Amino acid sequence: MATVTEQFGIQQALAKLGIKEINEGTSTGSKNFANGKIIESYSPVDGSLIAKVKASTKEDYETAMAKAAEAFKTWRLMPAPKRGEIVRQMGDELRENKEALGQLVSYEMGKSLQEGLGEVQEMIDICDFAVGLSRQLYGLTMHSERPMHRMYEQWHPIGIVGIISAFNFPVAVWSWNAMIAWVCGDVCIWKPSSKTPLCAVACQNIIKTVLERNNVPEGVSCLVVGNESGDLINNDKRIPLVSFTGSTRIGRHVSKTVAERFGNTILELGGNNAIIVSEHADINMVLVGAVFGAVGTAGQRCTTTRRLIVHQSVYDKTLEVLKSAYGQLKIGNPLDSNNHVGPLIDKGAVQDYLNAIEKAKQEGGKILVEGGVMEGEGYESGCYVKPCIIEAENHFNIVQEETFAPILYVMKFNDIAQAIAMQNDVPQGLSSSIFTNNMREMELFLSHAGSDCGIANVNIGTSGAEIGGAFGGEKETGGGRESGSDAWKAYMRRQTNTINYGSELPLAQGIRFDL
C-alpha cells in the first residue's frame, strides 16, 4: 500500500523546495550554516519523520546578526521601488512553487491542502501589495506658524526586524512582516516555530535565487531555528522591532522583555472570537461561516470561531442545522480534498483539547456534539480529533480561555446589547462577527458601543482576513497590526523636519531671544 508521501507526491515537493534529510537551520540569504542540536520535524498527518533541521547556536545567531547589520547599510540606500521590484520577483518564485510549498504546509502543519495553497496565495498577494506600497511610503506636509518655514514628516527604515512566527501559519505570517519590512528598507531575521521548521527552510530556499540574481547583500533575509534564538532576538538591542505571533502567555514575556530595552513590538496573540446570530440572520449563511470558522485548520487559527452567541428565537433552529452539518464532516488526511478536518499539530494539542472538554463538563457545560480522539486506520499519528459543540455560559473559566482545537461553545441571548456585551466579555479582542439583515444591528455592532475587537465583520465569519486590511486585535491579543492598510508605519521610524528658507530665525510660539 502506498504511503502518504508516495500517494500525494510529498517527496517530489520536498525535492523541489530543496528539503533534504538534514537541513541547515541558520541562513543569511545565500549561505546556510548551523551547528546546534538536531530538531526533528514529524508530520501530524501520518506521524512520519519528514526531515531534520540543525538548530542555530548563539554563535550562529551572532554570525547572522552581523551579516544583517552590514546588509542594512546597503539595503536601506536602495530606492524603495527597486526594493519593491525584488519583492515582485519573490512573488513570481512563490507562484512557481505554490503547489509544492502548499503541500509542505499541509503535510508539516496538518491543515487541508486547500488551506495550505491558500496560505501560499496570501504570500503572493502580500508581495503584490508590497510592490505597490514601495511607491507609496508617504509623509505629510504641514503649515508652519513661522513665516518662510516648511514642515514635513518622512519615514525612514527602522533597521533589523525580528520575526517570531507560530506553527499554525508557518509561512504567511512571515511574509506579512518580511515583504512589508523589505520595501520599507529593513532587513529581517526570522525565528520560525520549531514545530514547522521545514516550511521556513523552504521559503528561504525559494527567495534565495531572487536575492542572488539581484546581487542583494547577504543578510537581508536571515533564518535562525530553535527556541534559544527567540530569546536572543527579544533581548537584542540591535533589533528595534520584534513581531511575535503566538500565545498570550509567551507574548506577555516578549512584550516585557523587549519593552525593558525600549524596543517596539507587534504582538499577534490569542483570540476568543464570537459570532452573534441575530433573529434577523440568514441561517444558511450562518452555517457556512460558523462551521468553517470553528473547524477550519482543526480550530488552530487565532481567528477561529470559538463562541456562537445565538438569539433565543432562532437558537433551536441554528443548533439543528449545525449538528446536521457536523454529522457530515469528514475527518482525515488533509492532503485528500474529500476531507474537511485534518489533525491537530501534535499530541500535546490533543491533550489540551481533551482537558478543555472535561473542564467544560465540570463547569456545567452540556455536550451537544460529542468530541473524542479518532482511532483506527488513517489516524495512526494520534492527532485527529472530532469537532465538538458544547452548550455553555460565557462566564465559564474554560470559555474565557483560548483552546487551539475545534471546540465551539454555544449560548443564548435576548437582545442585541446583551449579545455585544457577551461578545466583548473575554480577555481577548481579535476577531468578531454578526449575522443579521437588520441595518440598525449592523451599525450598532460596528459602532464605538459595539465590538471591541480589531476585526469586526457583518455577514461573514471570524476567520479569513484579507491582506489589504490591517490585521490584529486589542486587549490580550496584543494591539499589533500587520499586513495591509497603513500597518507599514510600524516598520519605519517617523521623522519631523522643519526647513527655514528665509533670512531670519524666528522662534516658535512667538518666543523672543534677543542678543
Short mmCIF file of C-alpha atoms in Angstrom, two decimals:
data_model
loop_
_atom_site.label_atom_id
_atom_site.label_comp_id
_atom_site.label_asym_id
_atom_site.label_seq_id
_atom_site.Cartn_x
_atom_site.Cartn_y
_atom_site.Cartn_z
CA MET A 1 0.00 0.00 0.00
CA ALA A 2 1.34 3.43 -0.96
CA THR A 3 2.42 5.72 1.87
CA VAL A 4 1.03 9.23 2.24
CA THR A 5 4.24 10.74 0.87
CA GLU A 6 4.09 8.45 -2.17
CA GLN A 7 0.36 8.83 -2.79
CA PHE A 8 0.35 12.62 -2.64
CA GLY A 9 3.75 13.41 -4.13
CA ILE A 10 5.31 14.81 -0.97
CA GLN A 11 8.81 13.60 -1.80
CA GLN A 12 8.72 15.42 -5.15
CA ALA A 13 7.54 18.58 -3.39
CA LEU A 14 10.34 18.34 -0.83
CA ALA A 15 12.91 17.87 -3.58
CA LYS A 16 11.64 20.91 -5.48
CA LEU A 17 11.84 23.00 -2.31
CA GLY A 18 15.38 21.88 -1.50
CA ILE A 19 14.38 19.98 1.64
CA LYS A 20 16.93 17.27 2.32
CA GLU A 21 17.12 14.62 5.03
CA ILE A 22 19.04 17.05 7.22
CA ASN A 23 18.83 20.81 6.56
CA GLU A 24 20.82 23.67 7.97
CA GLY A 25 18.82 25.78 10.38
CA THR A 26 20.68 29.07 10.02
CA SER A 27 20.79 31.04 6.80
CA THR A 28 21.83 34.56 5.86
CA GLY A 29 20.20 34.58 2.46
CA SER A 30 22.82 32.92 0.30
CA LYS A 31 24.73 30.78 2.78
CA ASN A 32 23.38 28.08 5.07
CA PHE A 33 25.14 27.02 8.23
CA ALA A 34 24.20 25.74 11.69
CA ASN A 35 25.96 23.89 14.45
CA GLY A 36 23.28 23.22 17.05
CA LYS A 37 21.27 20.22 18.10
CA ILE A 38 19.04 18.32 15.70
CA ILE A 39 15.35 19.26 15.58
CA GLU A 40 13.13 16.55 14.12
CA SER A 41 10.01 17.55 12.22
CA TYR A 42 7.22 14.96 12.35
CA SER A 43 4.05 15.22 10.29
CA PRO A 44 0.79 15.15 12.26
CA VAL A 45 -0.81 13.71 9.12
CA ASP A 46 0.75 10.24 9.46
CA GLY A 47 3.28 10.59 12.29
CA SER A 48 6.24 10.20 9.93
CA LEU A 49 9.58 11.94 10.33
CA ILE A 50 9.81 14.36 7.40
CA ALA A 51 13.34 15.68 7.86
CA LYS A 52 15.70 17.10 10.44
CA VAL A 53 16.97 20.65 10.94
CA LYS A 54 20.09 21.78 12.75
CA ALA A 55 19.25 24.39 15.35
CA SER A 56 21.14 27.67 15.49
CA THR A 57 23.65 28.17 18.26
CA LYS A 58 24.38 31.52 19.87
CA GLU A 59 27.44 31.76 17.65
CA ASP A 60 25.33 31.06 14.56
CA TYR A 61 22.92 33.77 15.66
CA GLU A 62 25.73 36.29 16.08
CA THR A 63 27.02 35.48 12.60
CA ALA A 64 23.57 36.07 11.14
CA MET A 65 23.13 39.33 13.05
CA ALA A 66 26.50 40.62 11.87
CA LYS A 67 25.50 39.89 8.27
CA ALA A 68 22.11 41.55 8.80
CA ALA A 69 23.65 44.71 10.28
CA GLU A 70 26.07 45.01 7.39
CA ALA A 71 23.40 44.32 4.77
CA PHE A 72 21.14 47.02 6.22
CA LYS A 73 23.72 49.69 5.40
CA THR A 74 23.37 48.87 1.69
CA TRP A 75 19.72 47.80 1.51
CA ARG A 76 18.36 50.99 3.10
CA LEU A 77 20.03 53.11 0.41
CA MET A 78 18.40 51.23 -2.45
CA PRO A 79 15.38 53.18 -3.78
CA ALA A 80 12.12 51.78 -2.39
CA PRO A 81 10.68 50.99 -5.86
CA LYS A 82 13.80 48.94 -6.61
CA ARG A 83 13.28 47.03 -3.37
CA GLY A 84 9.68 46.55 -4.48
CA GLU A 85 10.86 45.10 -7.78
CA ILE A 86 12.88 42.49 -5.90
CA VAL A 87 9.82 41.60 -3.80
CA ARG A 88 7.83 41.31 -7.05
CA GLN A 89 10.30 38.70 -8.27
CA MET A 90 9.88 36.84 -4.97
CA GLY A 91 6.15 36.73 -5.69
CA ASP A 92 6.88 35.16 -9.07
CA GLU A 93 9.05 32.49 -7.43
CA LEU A 94 6.25 31.77 -4.96
CA ARG A 95 3.83 31.36 -7.87
CA GLU A 96 6.22 28.87 -9.42
CA ASN A 97 6.47 26.93 -6.16
CA LYS A 98 2.88 27.36 -4.93
CA GLU A 99 1.85 23.73 -5.32
CA ALA A 100 4.97 22.30 -3.67
CA LEU A 101 5.02 24.77 -0.78
CA GLY A 102 1.27 24.36 -0.22
CA GLN A 103 1.80 20.60 0.00
CA LEU A 104 4.59 21.03 2.54
CA VAL A 105 2.49 23.41 4.66
CA SER A 106 -0.33 20.87 4.65
CA TYR A 107 1.92 17.92 5.47
CA GLU A 108 4.12 19.54 8.12
CA MET A 109 1.39 21.59 9.84
CA GLY A 110 -1.70 19.47 9.18
CA LYS A 111 -4.10 21.97 7.58
CA SER A 112 -6.05 20.97 4.48
CA LEU A 113 -4.27 21.20 1.15
CA GLN A 114 -6.68 23.90 0.03
CA GLU A 115 -5.80 25.94 3.12
CA GLY A 116 -2.10 25.28 2.53
CA LEU A 117 -2.39 26.54 -1.03
CA GLY A 118 -4.44 29.47 0.25
CA GLU A 119 -1.68 30.34 2.69
CA VAL A 120 0.87 30.47 -0.12
CA GLN A 121 -1.57 32.62 -2.11
CA GLU A 122 -1.57 35.04 0.83
CA MET A 123 2.21 35.27 0.43
CA ILE A 124 1.82 36.04 -3.27
CA ASP A 125 -0.85 38.63 -2.52
CA ILE A 126 1.28 40.41 0.07
CA CYS A 127 4.13 40.55 -2.43
CA ASP A 128 1.80 42.29 -4.89
CA PHE A 129 0.61 44.64 -2.15
CA ALA A 130 4.19 45.45 -1.13
CA VAL A 131 5.21 46.26 -4.72
CA GLY A 132 2.57 48.99 -4.88
CA LEU A 133 3.41 50.13 -1.37
CA SER A 134 7.04 50.69 -2.38
CA ARG A 135 5.88 53.78 -4.29
CA GLN A 136 3.51 55.00 -1.57
CA LEU A 137 5.56 55.43 1.60
CA TYR A 138 4.02 58.83 2.09
CA GLY A 139 4.74 61.55 4.63
CA LEU A 140 2.74 64.71 5.33
CA THR A 141 3.48 68.38 4.69
CA MET A 142 2.28 70.77 7.42
CA HIS A 143 1.95 74.54 7.61
CA SER A 144 4.37 76.21 9.96
CA GLU A 145 3.37 79.03 12.32
CA ARG A 146 6.61 80.79 11.38
CA PRO A 147 6.97 82.74 8.11
CA MET A 148 9.08 81.25 5.33
CA HIS A 149 9.24 77.86 7.06
CA ARG A 150 8.09 74.48 5.83
CA MET A 151 7.33 71.44 7.99
CA TYR A 152 7.00 67.90 6.81
CA GLU A 153 7.43 64.36 8.04
CA GLN A 154 9.21 61.47 6.43
CA TRP A 155 9.65 57.79 7.19
CA HIS A 156 13.00 56.03 7.41
CA PRO A 157 13.83 52.31 7.68
CA ILE A 158 13.85 51.18 11.30
CA GLY A 159 16.68 48.64 10.95
CA ILE A 160 16.67 44.93 11.72
CA VAL A 161 13.21 43.42 12.21
CA GLY A 162 12.91 40.25 14.28
CA ILE A 163 10.07 37.94 13.20
CA ILE A 164 8.97 35.13 15.52
CA SER A 165 6.17 33.12 13.91
CA ALA A 166 3.81 30.34 15.02
CA PHE A 167 3.15 26.87 13.65
CA ASN A 168 -0.44 27.42 12.52
CA PHE A 169 0.50 29.81 9.70
CA PRO A 170 4.09 28.69 9.14
CA VAL A 171 4.77 30.82 6.04
CA ALA A 172 2.09 33.52 5.59
CA VAL A 173 2.75 35.44 8.81
CA TRP A 174 6.45 35.68 8.00
CA SER A 175 5.61 37.10 4.58
CA TRP A 176 3.16 39.66 6.03
CA ASN A 177 6.07 41.06 8.01
CA ALA A 178 9.05 40.46 5.75
CA MET A 179 7.66 41.74 2.43
CA ILE A 180 6.46 44.96 4.04
CA ALA A 181 9.67 45.38 6.05
CA TRP A 182 11.81 44.87 2.94
CA VAL A 183 10.12 47.55 0.84
CA CYS A 184 10.43 49.84 3.85
CA GLY A 185 14.21 49.33 3.72
CA ASP A 186 14.59 47.00 6.70
CA VAL A 187 16.32 43.64 6.88
CA CYS A 188 14.80 40.65 8.66
CA ILE A 189 15.83 37.83 10.97
CA TRP A 190 13.20 35.07 11.24
CA LYS A 191 12.75 32.53 14.01
CA PRO A 192 10.01 30.08 12.94
CA SER A 193 8.17 27.64 15.17
CA SER A 194 10.23 24.57 15.99
CA LYS A 195 7.11 22.55 15.09
CA THR A 196 7.26 23.66 11.46
CA PRO A 197 10.90 24.49 10.64
CA LEU A 198 10.92 22.91 7.19
CA CYS A 199 8.40 25.40 5.84
CA ALA A 200 10.81 28.18 6.84
CA VAL A 201 13.77 26.47 5.21
CA ALA A 202 11.71 26.07 2.04
CA CYS A 203 10.82 29.79 1.99
CA GLN A 204 14.45 30.76 2.35
CA ASN A 205 15.36 28.42 -0.50
CA ILE A 206 12.65 29.91 -2.73
CA ILE A 207 13.73 33.53 -2.33
CA LYS A 208 17.42 32.71 -2.36
CA THR A 209 17.63 32.72 -6.16
CA VAL A 210 16.00 36.17 -6.31
CA LEU A 211 18.41 37.64 -3.77
CA GLU A 212 21.44 36.25 -5.56
CA ARG A 213 20.18 37.24 -9.04
CA ASN A 214 19.80 40.84 -7.90
CA ASN A 215 23.11 40.95 -6.02
CA VAL A 216 21.30 41.66 -2.76
CA PRO A 217 23.78 41.68 0.12
CA GLU A 218 23.88 38.55 2.23
CA GLY A 219 21.93 39.16 5.44
CA VAL A 220 18.82 40.92 4.12
CA SER A 221 16.91 37.71 4.88
CA CYS A 222 18.20 35.68 7.82
CA LEU A 223 16.77 32.47 9.28
CA VAL A 224 17.55 31.09 12.73
CA VAL A 225 15.97 27.94 14.13
CA GLY A 226 15.43 26.77 17.70
CA ASN A 227 13.88 28.20 20.85
CA GLU A 228 17.16 29.71 22.05
CA SER A 229 17.08 32.12 19.09
CA GLY A 230 13.73 33.53 20.20
CA ASP A 231 15.08 34.89 23.47
CA LEU A 232 18.22 36.11 21.72
CA ILE A 233 16.02 38.20 19.42
CA ASN A 234 13.88 39.51 22.28
CA ASN A 235 16.89 40.65 24.28
CA ASP A 236 18.91 42.05 21.38
CA LYS A 237 19.22 45.85 21.46
CA ARG A 238 20.28 45.79 17.82
CA ILE A 239 16.71 44.79 16.88
CA PRO A 240 14.40 47.81 17.26
CA LEU A 241 11.24 45.89 16.28
CA VAL A 242 10.10 42.38 17.17
CA SER A 243 6.99 40.95 15.56
CA PHE A 244 5.74 38.00 17.61
CA THR A 245 2.86 35.68 16.78
CA GLY A 246 1.86 33.11 19.38
CA SER A 247 0.15 32.58 22.71
CA THR A 248 -0.80 35.38 25.09
CA ARG A 249 1.35 33.78 27.78
CA ILE A 250 4.54 33.93 25.74
CA GLY A 251 3.53 37.25 24.22
CA ARG A 252 3.44 38.78 27.68
CA HIS A 253 7.06 37.66 28.18
CA VAL A 254 8.09 39.03 24.77
CA SER A 255 6.38 42.36 25.46
CA LYS A 256 8.07 42.80 28.81
CA THR A 257 11.50 41.74 27.57
CA VAL A 258 11.51 43.99 24.50
CA ALA A 259 9.97 46.94 26.37
CA GLU A 260 12.67 46.80 29.03
CA ARG A 261 15.22 47.64 26.36
CA PHE A 262 12.87 50.26 24.81
CA GLY A 263 12.28 48.18 21.70
CA ASN A 264 8.99 48.09 19.79
CA THR A 265 6.72 45.10 19.32
CA ILE A 266 3.98 43.91 17.02
CA LEU A 267 2.07 41.31 19.03
CA GLU A 268 -0.43 38.95 17.39
CA LEU A 269 -1.63 36.82 20.28
CA GLY A 270 -4.69 34.80 21.29
CA GLY A 271 -8.24 35.14 20.04
CA ASN A 272 -11.56 34.12 21.57
CA ASN A 273 -13.73 35.00 18.65
CA ALA A 274 -17.51 35.05 18.64
CA ILE A 275 -20.25 35.09 16.03
CA ILE A 276 -23.50 36.74 17.06
CA VAL A 277 -26.50 35.16 15.33
CA SER A 278 -29.38 37.64 15.26
CA GLU A 279 -33.03 36.73 14.93
CA HIS A 280 -32.74 38.57 11.60
CA ALA A 281 -29.89 36.36 10.35
CA ASP A 282 -29.81 34.23 7.22
CA ILE A 283 -29.26 30.81 8.83
CA ASN A 284 -27.82 29.33 5.64
CA MET A 285 -25.07 31.95 5.68
CA VAL A 286 -24.51 31.37 9.38
CA LEU A 287 -23.98 27.69 8.70
CA VAL A 288 -21.10 28.28 6.28
CA GLY A 289 -19.43 30.96 8.40
CA ALA A 290 -19.75 29.15 11.71
CA VAL A 291 -18.74 25.67 10.57
CA PHE A 292 -15.68 26.75 8.61
CA GLY A 293 -14.80 29.24 11.34
CA ALA A 294 -14.96 26.57 14.03
CA VAL A 295 -13.38 23.56 12.29
CA GLY A 296 -11.10 25.10 9.63
CA THR A 297 -7.45 24.27 10.34
CA ALA A 298 -8.89 21.98 13.04
CA GLY A 299 -9.60 25.04 15.18
CA GLN A 300 -5.95 26.15 15.13
CA ARG A 301 -6.38 29.67 13.82
CA CYS A 302 -6.15 32.74 16.02
CA THR A 303 -9.33 33.82 14.21
CA THR A 304 -11.14 30.50 14.79
CA THR A 305 -14.77 30.84 15.87
CA ARG A 306 -14.82 29.69 19.49
CA ARG A 307 -18.19 31.08 20.64
CA LEU A 308 -21.59 31.21 18.95
CA ILE A 309 -23.97 33.67 20.61
CA VAL A 310 -27.47 32.95 19.27
CA HIS A 311 -30.76 34.80 19.73
CA GLN A 312 -33.15 32.64 21.73
CA SER A 313 -35.81 32.75 18.99
CA VAL A 314 -33.53 31.03 16.44
CA TYR A 315 -31.42 29.03 18.89
CA ASP A 316 -33.03 25.64 18.33
CA LYS A 317 -33.08 26.04 14.56
CA THR A 318 -29.43 27.12 14.47
CA LEU A 319 -28.34 24.16 16.58
CA GLU A 320 -30.33 21.81 14.41
CA VAL A 321 -28.57 22.84 11.20
CA LEU A 322 -25.19 22.97 12.97
CA LYS A 323 -25.47 19.47 14.36
CA SER A 324 -26.57 18.20 10.96
CA ALA A 325 -23.53 19.82 9.31
CA TYR A 326 -21.15 18.45 11.93
CA GLY A 327 -22.54 14.99 11.25
CA GLN A 328 -21.37 15.31 7.66
CA LEU A 329 -17.81 16.43 8.40
CA LYS A 330 -15.09 14.11 7.12
CA ILE A 331 -12.01 13.86 9.30
CA GLY A 332 -8.76 12.56 7.86
CA ASN A 333 -5.68 13.14 5.77
CA PRO A 334 -5.70 16.87 4.91
CA LEU A 335 -3.98 16.20 1.58
CA ASP A 336 -7.13 14.37 0.49
CA SER A 337 -9.56 17.02 -0.78
CA ASN A 338 -12.52 14.87 0.28
CA ASN A 339 -11.76 15.56 3.94
CA HIS A 340 -12.86 18.68 5.82
CA VAL A 341 -10.83 18.41 9.04
CA GLY A 342 -7.19 17.42 9.43
CA PRO A 343 -5.13 16.73 12.57
CA LEU A 344 -4.03 18.89 15.45
CA ILE A 345 -0.35 19.79 15.39
CA ASP A 346 0.77 17.21 17.97
CA LYS A 347 -0.33 15.03 20.88
CA GLY A 348 0.17 17.89 23.32
CA ALA A 349 -2.53 19.81 21.47
CA VAL A 350 -4.77 16.72 21.63
CA GLN A 351 -4.39 16.62 25.40
CA ASP A 352 -5.25 20.32 25.65
CA TYR A 353 -8.39 19.60 23.63
CA LEU A 354 -9.43 16.73 25.92
CA ASN A 355 -8.71 18.79 29.03
CA ALA A 356 -10.86 21.67 27.76
CA ILE A 357 -13.83 19.38 27.13
CA GLU A 358 -13.51 17.90 30.61
CA LYS A 359 -13.29 21.35 32.22
CA ALA A 360 -16.38 22.49 30.33
CA LYS A 361 -18.30 19.48 31.65
CA GLN A 362 -17.15 20.18 35.20
CA GLU A 363 -18.38 23.79 34.95
CA GLY A 364 -21.82 22.67 33.79
CA GLY A 365 -21.40 22.57 30.02
CA LYS A 366 -23.70 20.30 28.03
CA ILE A 367 -22.17 18.27 25.20
CA LEU A 368 -24.27 18.70 22.05
CA VAL A 369 -21.83 17.12 19.58
CA GLU A 370 -19.50 14.60 21.19
CA GLY A 371 -15.76 15.06 20.86
CA GLY A 372 -13.01 12.48 21.15
CA VAL A 373 -9.81 11.21 19.54
CA MET A 374 -10.09 9.34 16.24
CA GLU A 375 -8.66 5.83 16.17
CA GLY A 376 -8.00 3.19 13.53
CA GLU A 377 -6.59 3.14 10.03
CA GLY A 378 -5.57 6.57 8.78
CA TYR A 379 -5.37 8.05 12.28
CA GLU A 380 -2.08 6.47 13.38
CA SER A 381 -0.47 9.79 14.31
CA GLY A 382 -2.90 10.10 17.23
CA CYS A 383 -3.54 13.77 16.35
CA TYR A 384 -7.02 13.57 14.81
CA VAL A 385 -9.96 14.69 16.95
CA LYS A 386 -13.70 15.17 16.45
CA PRO A 387 -15.04 18.72 16.27
CA CYS A 388 -17.13 19.28 19.38
CA ILE A 389 -20.06 21.56 20.26
CA ILE A 390 -20.74 22.44 23.89
CA GLU A 391 -23.64 24.45 25.30
CA ALA A 392 -22.01 26.75 27.84
CA GLU A 393 -22.16 30.04 29.70
CA ASN A 394 -19.89 32.90 28.69
CA HIS A 395 -18.55 33.27 32.25
CA PHE A 396 -17.19 29.69 32.43
CA ASN A 397 -13.43 29.80 33.05
CA ILE A 398 -12.76 27.49 30.12
CA VAL A 399 -14.88 29.66 27.80
CA GLN A 400 -12.78 32.67 28.79
CA GLU A 401 -9.65 30.86 27.60
CA GLU A 402 -8.43 30.12 24.08
CA THR A 403 -8.09 26.41 23.30
CA PHE A 404 -6.39 25.76 19.97
CA ALA A 405 -8.77 22.99 18.92
CA PRO A 406 -12.17 22.51 17.19
CA ILE A 407 -14.38 23.21 20.22
CA LEU A 408 -17.37 25.52 19.71
CA TYR A 409 -19.23 26.93 22.71
CA VAL A 410 -22.86 27.95 22.05
CA MET A 411 -25.03 30.22 24.21
CA LYS A 412 -28.24 32.28 24.07
CA PHE A 413 -29.03 35.99 24.20
CA ASN A 414 -32.22 38.05 24.43
CA ASP A 415 -31.35 41.43 22.89
CA ILE A 416 -28.52 42.85 20.80
CA ALA A 417 -26.99 44.90 23.62
CA GLN A 418 -26.68 41.76 25.73
CA ALA A 419 -25.10 39.88 22.81
CA ILE A 420 -22.47 42.57 22.25
CA ALA A 421 -21.69 42.65 25.97
CA MET A 422 -21.20 38.87 25.94
CA GLN A 423 -19.04 39.07 22.83
CA ASN A 424 -16.79 41.67 24.49
CA ASP A 425 -16.67 39.98 27.90
CA VAL A 426 -13.49 37.96 27.35
CA PRO A 427 -9.83 38.98 27.81
CA GLN A 428 -9.05 38.67 24.09
CA GLY A 429 -10.08 41.03 21.30
CA LEU A 430 -9.08 39.78 17.86
CA SER A 431 -11.98 38.96 15.53
CA SER A 432 -15.76 39.21 15.79
CA SER A 433 -18.81 38.82 13.61
CA ILE A 434 -22.55 39.38 13.49
CA PHE A 435 -25.02 37.73 11.13
CA THR A 436 -28.03 39.97 10.65
CA ASN A 437 -30.07 41.64 7.92
CA ASN A 438 -31.09 44.41 10.31
CA MET A 439 -29.15 47.57 9.47
CA ARG A 440 -29.52 49.04 12.95
CA GLU A 441 -27.93 45.93 14.47
CA MET A 442 -25.11 46.05 11.92
CA GLU A 443 -24.29 49.67 12.62
CA LEU A 444 -24.52 49.23 16.40
CA PHE A 445 -22.15 46.28 16.21
CA LEU A 446 -19.62 48.34 14.24
CA SER A 447 -20.02 51.50 16.35
CA HIS A 448 -17.92 52.64 19.32
CA ALA A 449 -20.54 50.92 21.51
CA GLY A 450 -20.18 47.67 19.57
CA SER A 451 -17.45 45.09 19.13
CA ASP A 452 -14.18 45.86 20.93
CA CYS A 453 -12.14 43.68 18.58
CA GLY A 454 -9.57 44.71 15.99
CA ILE A 455 -11.67 42.93 13.35
CA ALA A 456 -15.45 43.23 13.19
CA ASN A 457 -17.41 41.59 10.36
CA VAL A 458 -21.00 41.57 9.19
CA ASN A 459 -22.46 38.50 7.50
CA ILE A 460 -19.12 36.76 7.18
CA GLY A 461 -17.35 34.65 9.77
CA THR A 462 -14.47 35.50 12.09
CA SER A 463 -11.90 33.62 10.02
CA GLY A 464 -10.30 34.51 6.70
CA ALA A 465 -8.94 38.06 6.82
CA GLU A 466 -7.69 39.64 3.58
CA ILE A 467 -4.20 41.12 3.29
CA GLY A 468 -5.49 44.55 2.26
CA GLY A 469 -6.66 45.39 5.77
CA ALA A 470 -4.52 45.81 8.85
CA PHE A 471 -4.64 42.55 10.82
CA GLY A 472 -4.58 42.43 14.61
CA GLY A 473 -6.56 42.88 17.80
CA GLU A 474 -6.94 44.57 21.15
CA LYS A 475 -6.64 43.64 24.85
CA GLU A 476 -4.76 40.37 25.37
CA THR A 477 -4.49 39.92 21.61
CA GLY A 478 -1.64 42.42 21.83
CA GLY A 479 -2.70 45.51 19.91
CA GLY A 480 -0.33 44.99 16.99
CA ARG A 481 -1.17 45.35 13.30
CA GLU A 482 0.33 43.53 10.33
CA SER A 483 -0.24 43.28 6.59
CA GLY A 484 -2.32 45.96 4.83
CA SER A 485 -3.66 49.50 5.27
CA ASP A 486 -1.00 51.65 6.99
CA ALA A 487 0.49 48.82 9.05
CA TRP A 488 3.76 49.57 7.21
CA LYS A 489 4.37 52.51 9.55
CA ALA A 490 5.33 50.12 12.36
CA TYR A 491 8.35 49.03 10.30
CA MET A 492 9.69 52.57 9.91
CA ARG A 493 10.70 55.45 12.12
CA ARG A 494 8.93 58.79 11.77
CA GLN A 495 10.94 61.98 11.48
CA THR A 496 9.54 65.54 11.58
CA ASN A 497 11.53 68.10 9.58
CA THR A 498 11.40 71.90 9.55
CA ILE A 499 13.12 73.97 6.84
CA ASN A 500 13.74 77.70 7.17
CA TYR A 501 14.15 79.18 3.70
CA GLY A 502 14.11 82.78 4.92
CA SER A 503 16.89 85.12 6.09
CA GLU A 504 15.72 85.42 9.71
CA LEU A 505 15.39 82.94 12.57
CA PRO A 506 12.04 83.44 14.35
CA LEU A 507 11.33 81.10 17.26
CA ALA A 508 8.19 79.04 17.70
CA GLN A 509 5.33 80.20 19.95
CA GLY A 510 6.44 83.79 19.41
CA ILE A 511 9.31 83.47 21.87
CA ARG A 512 11.91 86.25 21.65
CA PHE A 513 15.57 85.65 22.33
CA ASP A 514 17.36 88.92 21.57
CA LEU A 515 21.14 89.04 21.55
#
